[in-house]
mmCIF file of C-alpha atoms in Angstrom:
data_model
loop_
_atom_site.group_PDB
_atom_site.id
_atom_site.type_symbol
_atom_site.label_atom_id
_atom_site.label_comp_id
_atom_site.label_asym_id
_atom_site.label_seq_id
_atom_site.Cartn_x
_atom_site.Cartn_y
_atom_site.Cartn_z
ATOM 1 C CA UNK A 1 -18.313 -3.436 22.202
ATOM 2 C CA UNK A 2 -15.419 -4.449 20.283
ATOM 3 C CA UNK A 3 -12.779 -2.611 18.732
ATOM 4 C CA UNK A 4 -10.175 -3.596 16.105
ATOM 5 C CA UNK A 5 -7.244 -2.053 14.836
ATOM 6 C CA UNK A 6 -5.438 -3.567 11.569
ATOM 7 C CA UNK A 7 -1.688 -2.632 10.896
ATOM 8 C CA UNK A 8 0.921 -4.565 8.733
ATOM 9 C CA UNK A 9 -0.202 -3.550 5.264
ATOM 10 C CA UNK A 10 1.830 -1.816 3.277
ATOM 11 C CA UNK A 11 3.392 -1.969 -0.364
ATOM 12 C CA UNK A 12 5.286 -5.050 -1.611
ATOM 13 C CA UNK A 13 6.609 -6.759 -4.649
ATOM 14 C CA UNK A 14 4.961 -9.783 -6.486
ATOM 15 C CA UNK A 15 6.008 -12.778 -4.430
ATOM 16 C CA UNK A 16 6.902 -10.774 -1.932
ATOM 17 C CA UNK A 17 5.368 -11.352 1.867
ATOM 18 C CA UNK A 18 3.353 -9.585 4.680
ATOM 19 C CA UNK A 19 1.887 -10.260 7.712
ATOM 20 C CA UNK A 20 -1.254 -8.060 8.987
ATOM 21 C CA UNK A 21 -2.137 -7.774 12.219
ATOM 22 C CA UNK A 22 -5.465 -7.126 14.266
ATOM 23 C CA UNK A 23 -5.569 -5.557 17.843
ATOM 24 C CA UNK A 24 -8.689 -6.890 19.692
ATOM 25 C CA UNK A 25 -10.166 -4.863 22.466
ATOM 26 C CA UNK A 26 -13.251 -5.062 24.444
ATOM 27 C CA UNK A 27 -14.011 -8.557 24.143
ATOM 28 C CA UNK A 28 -11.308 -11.811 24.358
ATOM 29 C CA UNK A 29 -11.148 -12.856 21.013
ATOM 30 C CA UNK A 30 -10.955 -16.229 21.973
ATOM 31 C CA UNK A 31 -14.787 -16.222 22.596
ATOM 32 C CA UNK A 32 -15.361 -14.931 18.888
ATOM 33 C CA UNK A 33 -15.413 -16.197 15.486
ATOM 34 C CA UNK A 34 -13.560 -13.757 13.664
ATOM 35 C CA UNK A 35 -12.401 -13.252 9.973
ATOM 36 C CA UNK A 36 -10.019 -10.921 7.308
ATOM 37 C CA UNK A 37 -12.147 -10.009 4.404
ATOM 38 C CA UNK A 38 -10.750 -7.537 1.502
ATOM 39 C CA UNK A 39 -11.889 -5.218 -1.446
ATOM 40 C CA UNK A 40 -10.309 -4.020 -4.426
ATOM 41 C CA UNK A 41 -11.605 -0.481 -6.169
ATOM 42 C CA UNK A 42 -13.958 -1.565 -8.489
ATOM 43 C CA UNK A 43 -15.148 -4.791 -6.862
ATOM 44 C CA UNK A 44 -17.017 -6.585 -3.811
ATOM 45 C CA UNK A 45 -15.751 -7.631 -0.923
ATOM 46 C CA UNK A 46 -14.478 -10.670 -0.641
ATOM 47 C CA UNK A 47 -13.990 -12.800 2.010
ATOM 48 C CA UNK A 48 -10.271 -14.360 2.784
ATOM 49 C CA UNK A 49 -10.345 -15.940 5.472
ATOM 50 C CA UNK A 50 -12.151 -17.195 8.432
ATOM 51 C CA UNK A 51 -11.085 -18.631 12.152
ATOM 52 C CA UNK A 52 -13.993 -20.237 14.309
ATOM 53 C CA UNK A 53 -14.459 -19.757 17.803
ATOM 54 C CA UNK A 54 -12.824 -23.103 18.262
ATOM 55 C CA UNK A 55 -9.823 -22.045 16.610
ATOM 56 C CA UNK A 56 -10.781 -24.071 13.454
ATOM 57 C CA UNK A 57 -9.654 -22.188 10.354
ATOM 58 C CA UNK A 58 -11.092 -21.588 6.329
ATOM 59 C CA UNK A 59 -9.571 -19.579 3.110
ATOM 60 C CA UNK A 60 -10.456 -18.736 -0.137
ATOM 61 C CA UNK A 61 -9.704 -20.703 -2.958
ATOM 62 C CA UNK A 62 -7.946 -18.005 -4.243
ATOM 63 C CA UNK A 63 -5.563 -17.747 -1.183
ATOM 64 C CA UNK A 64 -5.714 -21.315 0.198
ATOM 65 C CA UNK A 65 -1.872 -22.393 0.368
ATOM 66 C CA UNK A 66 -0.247 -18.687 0.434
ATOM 67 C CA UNK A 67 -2.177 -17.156 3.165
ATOM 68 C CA UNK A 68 -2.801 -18.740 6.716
ATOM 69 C CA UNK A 69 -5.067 -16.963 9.517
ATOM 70 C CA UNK A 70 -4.176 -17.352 13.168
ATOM 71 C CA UNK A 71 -4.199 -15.907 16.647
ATOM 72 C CA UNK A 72 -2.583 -14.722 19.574
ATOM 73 C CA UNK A 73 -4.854 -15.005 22.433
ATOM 74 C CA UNK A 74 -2.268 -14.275 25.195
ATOM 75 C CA UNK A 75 -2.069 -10.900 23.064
ATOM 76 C CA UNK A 76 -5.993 -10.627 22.186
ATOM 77 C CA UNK A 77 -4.587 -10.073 18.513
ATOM 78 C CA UNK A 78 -5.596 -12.007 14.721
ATOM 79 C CA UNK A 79 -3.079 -12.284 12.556
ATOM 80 C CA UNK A 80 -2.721 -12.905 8.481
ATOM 81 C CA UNK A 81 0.324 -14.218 6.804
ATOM 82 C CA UNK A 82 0.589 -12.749 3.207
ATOM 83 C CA UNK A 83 2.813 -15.148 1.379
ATOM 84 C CA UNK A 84 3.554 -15.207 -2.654
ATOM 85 C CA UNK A 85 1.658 -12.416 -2.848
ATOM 86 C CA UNK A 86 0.374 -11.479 -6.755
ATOM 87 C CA UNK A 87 -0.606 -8.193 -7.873
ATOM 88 C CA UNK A 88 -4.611 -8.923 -8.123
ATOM 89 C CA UNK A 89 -3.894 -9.406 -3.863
ATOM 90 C CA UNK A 90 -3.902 -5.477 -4.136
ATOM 91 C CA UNK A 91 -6.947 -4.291 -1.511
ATOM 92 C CA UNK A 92 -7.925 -2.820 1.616
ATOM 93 C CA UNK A 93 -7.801 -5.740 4.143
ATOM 94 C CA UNK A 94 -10.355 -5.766 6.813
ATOM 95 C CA UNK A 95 -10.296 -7.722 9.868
ATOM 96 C CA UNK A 96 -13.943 -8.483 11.124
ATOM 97 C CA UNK A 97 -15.602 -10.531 14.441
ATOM 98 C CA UNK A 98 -18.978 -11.914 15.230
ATOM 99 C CA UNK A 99 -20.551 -11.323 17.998
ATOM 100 C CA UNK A 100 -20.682 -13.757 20.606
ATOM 101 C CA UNK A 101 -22.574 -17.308 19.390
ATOM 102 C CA UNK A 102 -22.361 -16.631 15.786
ATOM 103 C CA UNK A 103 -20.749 -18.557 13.442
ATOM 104 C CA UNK A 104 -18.174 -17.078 11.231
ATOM 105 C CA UNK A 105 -18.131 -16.580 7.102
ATOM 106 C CA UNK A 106 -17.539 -15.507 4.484
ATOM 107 C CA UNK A 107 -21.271 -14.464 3.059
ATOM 108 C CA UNK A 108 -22.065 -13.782 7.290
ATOM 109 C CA UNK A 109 -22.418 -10.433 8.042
ATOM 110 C CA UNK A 110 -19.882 -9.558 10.897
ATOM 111 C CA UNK A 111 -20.870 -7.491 13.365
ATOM 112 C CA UNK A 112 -17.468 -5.096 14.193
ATOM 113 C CA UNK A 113 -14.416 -4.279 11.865
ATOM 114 C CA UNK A 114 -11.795 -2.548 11.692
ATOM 115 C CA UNK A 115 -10.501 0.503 9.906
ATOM 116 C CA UNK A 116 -8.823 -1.423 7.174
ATOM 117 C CA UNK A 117 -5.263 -1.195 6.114
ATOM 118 C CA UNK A 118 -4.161 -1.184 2.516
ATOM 119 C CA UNK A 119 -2.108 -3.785 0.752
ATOM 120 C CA UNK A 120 -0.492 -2.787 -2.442
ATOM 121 C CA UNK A 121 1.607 -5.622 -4.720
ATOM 122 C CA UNK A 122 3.000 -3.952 -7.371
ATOM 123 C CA UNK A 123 6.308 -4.214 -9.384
#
């Protein structure tokens, strides 16, 4: 079983920056595909961003350039960098793995998330 535990959002001013973080436990992350996915009141999720088992990485269009997934896997932890953020970037931020063997995106269904932590960008 694997658990994950988002912190970093928070509130934040148009252009403004963040940088989310995802506490793996249970399972090394490095042997998952694993991805941050987000919803806004009012709409579907939507998927932001993706990171393969092999460390390759994928973002949304309407990201791509301003937000960059990564990991730590010394510290079992994902990680999203927030740059330029813009107010329609307001959501709750999930982080999300697949289970071992599957491949990671956006329309996938992962199989563990996390709480979700709420990003606000507001003026």
């Amino acid at each position: 079983q694997v658990q994950l535990v988002e912190s970093g959002g928070g509130s934040v001013q148009p252009g403004g920056s963040l940088r989310l973080s995802c506490a793996a436990s249970g399972y090394a992350i490095s042997r998952l595909s694993m991805a941050w996915f987000r919803q806004a009141p009012g709409k579907e999720r939507e998927g932001v961003a993706v990171l393969q088992r092999d460390g390759s990485t994928s973002h949304a269009g309407s990201v791509r350039g301003r937000f960059t997934i990564s990991r730590d896997l010394a510290k079992n932890t994902l990680y999203l960098q927030m740059n330029s953020l813009k107010p329609e970037d307001t959501a709750m931020y999930y982080c999300a793995a697949f289970a071992f063997g599957k491949w990671g995106s956006y329309r996938g269904s992962p199989d563990y998330w996390g709480q979700g932590t709420q990003v606000t960008v507001s003026s």
